[in-house]
Short mmCIF file of C-alpha atoms in Angstrom, two decimals:
data_model
loop_
_atom_site.label_atom_id
_atom_site.label_comp_id
_atom_site.label_asym_id
_atom_site.label_seq_id
_atom_site.Cartn_x
_atom_site.Cartn_y
_atom_site.Cartn_z
CA MET H 1 -28.23 52.37 165.00
CA HIS H 2 -28.31 54.67 168.45
CA TYR H 3 -28.31 52.50 172.14
CA SER H 4 -28.06 53.05 176.01
CA PHE H 5 -27.44 50.54 178.21
CA ASP H 6 -26.54 50.80 182.13
CA PHE H 7 -28.06 48.90 185.56
CA ALA H 8 -30.98 49.58 187.29
CA GLN H 9 -31.11 49.59 190.98
CA GLN H 10 -32.04 45.70 191.79
CA ILE H 11 -34.99 44.56 193.05
CA HIS H 12 -36.43 42.29 195.63
CA LEU H 13 -38.50 38.53 195.44
CA PRO H 14 -40.94 37.39 196.50
CA SER H 15 -42.59 41.96 196.30
CA ASN H 16 -46.03 42.37 197.66
CA PRO H 17 -46.98 45.94 197.49
CA MET H 18 -49.56 45.50 201.38
CA GLN H 19 -46.13 44.28 202.36
CA PRO H 20 -46.60 41.88 205.51
CA GLY H 21 -44.32 43.62 208.30
CA PRO H 22 -42.15 40.76 209.09
CA ILE H 23 -40.67 40.75 206.16
CA TYR H 24 -39.60 44.48 206.25
CA PHE H 25 -35.97 43.47 208.14
CA LYS H 26 -35.16 40.06 206.10
CA THR H 27 -33.40 40.04 202.98
CA PRO H 28 -35.89 38.51 199.99
CA ARG H 29 -33.88 36.51 196.83
CA LYS H 30 -32.53 39.38 194.31
CA CYS H 31 -32.92 40.27 191.03
CA GLY H 32 -30.51 42.98 189.70
CA ILE H 33 -31.61 44.24 186.53
CA PHE H 34 -29.87 45.94 183.58
CA GLY H 35 -31.19 47.72 179.95
CA VAL H 36 -30.12 48.34 176.51
CA MET H 37 -32.58 50.81 175.08
CA CYS H 38 -32.95 50.61 171.65
CA GLU H 39 -33.71 55.38 171.32
CA ALA H 40 -35.22 54.11 167.22
CA VAL H 41 -37.81 52.10 167.73
CA PRO H 42 -38.06 52.51 171.26
CA GLN H 43 -38.02 49.20 173.16
CA GLN H 44 -35.71 48.42 175.53
CA VAL H 45 -34.92 44.88 176.10
CA ASN H 46 -33.89 44.42 180.05
CA TYR H 47 -31.88 41.45 181.34
CA LEU H 48 -33.19 39.83 184.58
CA ILE H 49 -29.99 39.00 187.25
CA ASP H 50 -31.61 36.45 189.40
CA GLU H 51 -29.26 35.88 192.77
CA ALA H 52 -28.60 32.43 191.61
CA SER H 53 -26.58 33.35 188.18
CA ASP H 54 -25.37 36.28 189.23
CA VAL H 55 -21.64 37.18 188.85
CA GLY H 56 -21.05 41.21 189.52
CA LYS H 57 -21.49 44.21 187.85
CA GLY H 58 -18.24 43.87 186.62
CA ALA H 59 -16.40 44.61 183.21
CA ASN H 60 -17.17 40.74 181.90
CA THR H 61 -21.13 41.10 182.64
CA THR H 62 -21.84 44.27 180.91
CA ILE H 63 -19.86 42.95 177.41
CA SER H 64 -21.21 39.65 177.52
CA TYR H 65 -24.65 40.68 178.15
CA VAL H 66 -24.30 43.98 175.38
CA HIS H 67 -22.83 41.05 173.10
CA HIS H 68 -25.65 38.94 173.69
CA TYR H 69 -28.23 41.80 172.56
CA PHE H 70 -26.27 42.49 169.24
CA GLN H 71 -26.46 39.29 168.64
CA GLU H 72 -30.28 38.19 169.36
CA HIS H 73 -31.59 41.33 170.08
CA GLY H 74 -29.74 43.86 167.87
CA LEU H 75 -31.28 45.24 164.25
CA GLY H 76 -28.00 44.14 162.60
CA GLU H 77 -26.41 47.68 161.88
CA THR H 78 -23.10 48.63 160.43
CA CYS H 79 -22.73 51.39 162.41
CA VAL H 80 -23.47 51.97 165.98
CA HIS H 81 -23.36 54.60 168.41
CA LEU H 82 -23.40 53.78 172.07
CA HIS H 83 -23.81 56.33 175.38
CA ALA H 84 -23.24 54.91 178.58
CA ASP H 85 -23.35 56.34 182.35
CA ASN H 86 -19.99 57.34 183.33
CA CYS H 87 -19.09 54.19 186.54
CA SER H 88 -16.23 55.47 188.03
CA GLY H 89 -14.28 51.89 187.17
CA GLN H 90 -10.82 52.42 185.27
CA ASN H 91 -10.72 48.75 184.74
CA LYS H 92 -14.08 48.64 183.36
CA ASN H 93 -14.49 51.27 181.14
CA ASN H 94 -10.41 50.38 179.58
CA CYS H 95 -12.43 46.92 179.04
CA PHE H 96 -15.91 48.18 176.90
CA LEU H 97 -13.17 49.72 175.43
CA TRP H 98 -10.73 47.04 174.40
CA TYR H 99 -14.21 45.06 172.88
CA LEU H 100 -15.72 47.53 171.08
CA ALA H 101 -12.37 47.59 169.10
CA TRP H 102 -12.35 44.01 168.72
CA ARG H 103 -15.92 44.16 167.47
CA ALA H 104 -14.21 46.80 164.54
CA ILE H 105 -11.36 44.91 164.11
CA ASN H 106 -13.21 41.74 163.30
CA GLN H 107 -15.68 44.61 161.25
CA LEU H 108 -18.62 43.07 163.31
CA HIS H 109 -19.44 46.87 163.49
CA GLU H 110 -17.94 49.40 160.45
CA SER H 111 -17.24 52.14 162.85
CA ILE H 112 -18.51 53.02 166.78
CA THR H 113 -18.82 55.71 168.62
CA TYR H 114 -19.11 54.75 172.17
CA SER H 115 -20.13 58.67 174.79
CA PHE H 116 -20.29 58.88 178.62
CA LEU H 117 -22.41 60.80 179.88
CA ILE H 118 -21.43 64.51 181.86
CA ALA H 119 -21.33 63.69 185.70
CA GLY H 120 -24.44 65.61 186.74
CA HIS H 121 -26.07 64.88 183.55
CA THR H 122 -26.67 60.96 183.55
CA LYS H 123 -30.90 60.70 182.79
CA PHE H 124 -30.81 59.31 180.46
CA GLY H 125 -33.34 56.42 177.85
CA PRO H 126 -33.28 53.36 180.47
CA ASP H 127 -34.06 55.29 183.06
CA ARG H 128 -37.09 56.19 181.32
CA SER H 129 -37.61 52.58 181.35
CA PHE H 130 -36.46 51.54 184.50
CA GLY H 131 -39.08 53.87 186.24
CA ILE H 132 -42.00 52.02 184.16
CA ILE H 133 -40.71 48.63 185.38
CA LYS H 134 -40.56 50.26 189.35
CA ARG H 135 -44.15 51.60 188.53
CA SER H 136 -45.62 48.57 187.85
CA TYR H 137 -43.03 46.40 190.52
CA LYS H 138 -44.42 48.82 193.29
CA VAL H 139 -48.69 47.72 192.75
CA THR H 140 -48.05 43.98 191.76
CA TYR H 141 -47.45 40.67 193.44
CA ILE H 142 -44.87 39.05 192.17
CA SER H 143 -43.46 36.13 194.11
CA PHE H 144 -40.30 34.61 190.78
CA LEU H 145 -38.56 35.21 188.41
CA TYR H 146 -41.12 34.34 185.78
CA GLU H 147 -43.22 36.20 187.15
CA PHE H 148 -41.36 39.46 187.67
CA ALA H 149 -39.91 38.56 183.75
CA GLU H 150 -44.11 38.99 182.81
CA MET H 151 -44.74 42.11 184.71
CA VAL H 152 -42.20 43.98 182.86
CA GLU H 153 -43.36 43.12 179.58
CA SER H 154 -46.81 43.82 180.91
CA SER H 155 -45.63 47.36 182.67
CA SER H 156 -46.19 49.27 179.67
CA THR H 157 -48.66 49.25 176.81
CA ALA H 158 -46.42 50.62 174.04
CA GLY H 159 -44.40 47.28 174.42
CA VAL H 160 -41.42 49.66 175.57
CA ASN H 161 -39.65 47.10 177.99
CA LYS H 162 -38.97 43.44 176.81
CA ALA H 163 -37.52 40.86 179.78
CA GLN H 164 -34.87 38.16 178.84
CA PRO H 165 -33.87 36.44 181.91
CA VAL H 166 -30.37 35.97 182.57
CA GLY H 167 -30.70 32.08 184.07
CA THR H 168 -33.28 29.68 185.84
CA HIS H 169 -33.95 29.92 189.42
CA ASP H 170 -31.26 26.68 190.39
CA GLY H 171 -28.65 28.39 188.60
CA LYS H 172 -29.00 27.13 184.73
CA VAL H 173 -27.36 29.36 182.22
CA ILE H 174 -29.38 31.26 179.36
CA VAL H 175 -27.35 34.09 178.60
CA PRO H 176 -23.22 33.49 179.28
CA VAL H 177 -20.76 35.76 180.58
CA TYR H 178 -17.28 35.74 179.66
CA ASP H 179 -14.07 35.87 180.63
CA TRP H 180 -13.80 39.77 178.24
CA SER H 181 -11.06 40.57 180.42
CA ALA H 182 -8.37 38.09 180.51
CA PHE H 183 -8.46 37.40 176.90
CA LEU H 184 -8.75 40.85 175.04
CA GLY H 185 -6.30 41.72 177.84
CA GLN H 186 -3.38 39.67 176.14
CA TYR H 187 -4.19 41.94 172.99
CA PHE H 188 -5.02 45.78 174.26
CA VAL H 189 -3.42 48.30 176.47
CA LYS H 190 -4.74 50.57 178.29
CA LEU H 191 -5.94 54.19 177.56
CA PRO H 192 -3.99 56.54 179.93
CA GLY H 193 -6.43 58.64 182.03
CA ILE H 194 -9.81 57.63 180.55
CA LYS H 195 -11.74 59.05 183.10
CA LYS H 196 -11.86 62.15 182.03
CA PHE H 197 -12.79 61.44 178.25
CA HIS H 198 -16.52 61.05 176.93
CA ASN H 199 -16.44 60.39 173.25
CA PHE H 200 -14.65 57.12 172.16
CA ARG H 201 -14.88 56.75 168.01
CA PHE H 202 -13.16 53.41 165.80
CA SER H 203 -13.49 52.25 162.61
CA LYS H 204 -12.76 48.74 160.87
CA GLU H 205 -10.68 51.04 158.78
CA GLU H 206 -7.92 51.64 161.30
CA PRO H 207 -7.64 47.95 163.04
CA GLY H 208 -7.09 48.46 167.22
CA LYS H 209 -6.68 52.85 166.61
CA ILE H 210 -9.43 55.08 168.90
CA TYR H 211 -10.06 58.52 168.14
CA PHE H 212 -10.87 60.09 171.83
CA LYS H 213 -11.15 63.19 172.96
CA GLU H 214 -12.94 65.11 176.41
CA TYR H 215 -16.30 66.76 175.21
CA SER H 216 -18.05 66.96 172.11
CA THR H 217 -16.47 70.52 171.34
CA SER H 218 -12.54 69.55 172.21
CA PRO H 219 -9.94 68.11 169.93
CA VAL H 220 -9.05 65.04 168.97
CA ARG H 221 -6.27 62.97 169.56
CA SER H 222 -6.20 58.95 169.10
CA LEU H 223 -3.72 55.91 169.72
CA LEU H 224 -2.59 52.56 168.96
CA LEU H 225 -4.60 49.81 171.56
CA LEU H 226 -2.95 47.03 169.95
CA LYS H 227 0.36 46.18 171.78
CA HIS H 228 1.46 44.69 168.74
CA SER H 229 0.46 46.13 165.26
CA ALA H 230 0.45 42.37 163.78
CA THR H 231 -1.11 41.34 166.19
CA LEU H 232 -5.30 41.30 165.96
CA PRO H 233 -7.64 39.26 168.14
CA PRO H 234 -9.20 36.60 167.05
CA ALA H 235 -13.21 36.39 166.22
CA VAL H 236 -13.60 33.73 168.93
CA LEU H 237 -15.45 34.26 171.93
CA PRO H 238 -13.68 33.44 175.54
CA ALA H 239 -13.75 31.14 178.08
CA LYS H 240 -17.10 31.10 179.99
CA VAL H 241 -17.25 32.03 183.58
CA ASN H 242 -18.56 30.25 186.47
CA ARG H 243 -21.74 30.81 188.48
CA GLN H 244 -20.96 30.26 191.76
CA GLY H 245 -25.13 30.38 192.37
CA LEU H 246 -26.76 30.30 196.05
CA SER H 247 -24.37 29.73 198.81
CA GLN H 248 -25.58 26.84 201.74
CA GLU H 249 -26.05 29.67 203.68
CA ARG H 250 -27.84 31.30 201.87
CA LYS H 251 -30.08 28.96 201.03
CA GLN H 252 -31.21 27.80 204.45
CA TYR H 253 -31.94 31.54 205.20
CA LEU H 254 -34.06 32.18 202.01
CA HIS H 255 -35.44 28.27 202.64
CA ARG H 256 -36.03 29.36 207.09
CA GLU H 257 -36.86 33.07 206.57
CA ILE H 258 -38.82 33.92 202.83
CA ARG H 259 -40.62 30.50 202.06
CA GLN H 260 -43.92 32.02 203.91
CA PHE H 261 -44.34 35.11 202.14
CA CYS H 262 -44.59 33.53 198.99
CA LYS H 263 -47.49 32.47 196.64
CA PRO H 264 -48.22 29.00 197.30
CA GLY H 265 -46.17 26.92 194.73
CA THR H 266 -43.52 29.35 194.39
CA GLU H 267 -42.20 28.18 197.45
CA ASP H 268 -39.91 25.96 195.63
CA LEU H 269 -38.13 28.04 192.87
CA VAL H 270 -37.96 30.95 195.59
CA ALA H 271 -36.57 28.95 198.90
CA PRO H 272 -36.60 25.20 198.22
CA ALA H 273 -35.27 22.97 200.58
CA PRO H 274 -31.26 23.49 201.01
#
């Protein structure tokens, strides 16, 4: 099976197409979007990250959402091909390679191919779904997270988009984020010069070994990512990352500046009294 994933530009709630002038200079409640597209169905699961549930766009976040997708929305395939935008963070890319090696070692997949898009050619499956969401978002008055989730699901008559909230307005966790970087860093080494390579491959037959090349036509190279070939990472989940939630200052700002723009009845969800 083939999956692609990426982050979209964050949106703000409430959002009114007949935008009241005063809100233009204010910062409403933020909501991030991380999409995982299954190319064959086709359907994209969009992880909706409310500001109170956000822990940033680092490696732990990306891996945790992709892991949740495999567990809850994947098709149970044994061989998988992943595509991602080539982000500039070496640590993030290395950590994701460690996660894929961990999956192959524990036979959650028998073989995994992971490809980065070449700079300048980064439009792919998730961008289509994000475009469909953005088109509906621009013409719909949305006040709070679950209303946005409904809009995501109804944005395409073909059912291309599916919504998966990561947490609730008050910070209750639905999709946990785990500390993958600390956990996997105990077992694996970094791939030198990772930013210039675009194709990577793992197999359950060779635990911890990565095959990589610069482009699809380049010669294949290999490296054992394990620090100690006899020490394999166990099939357990790392410790959870605690979310900070909204700061007192941010709560006061939302209540003071944004509450008046919410739909009646949704004020306590978007901008409750601090």
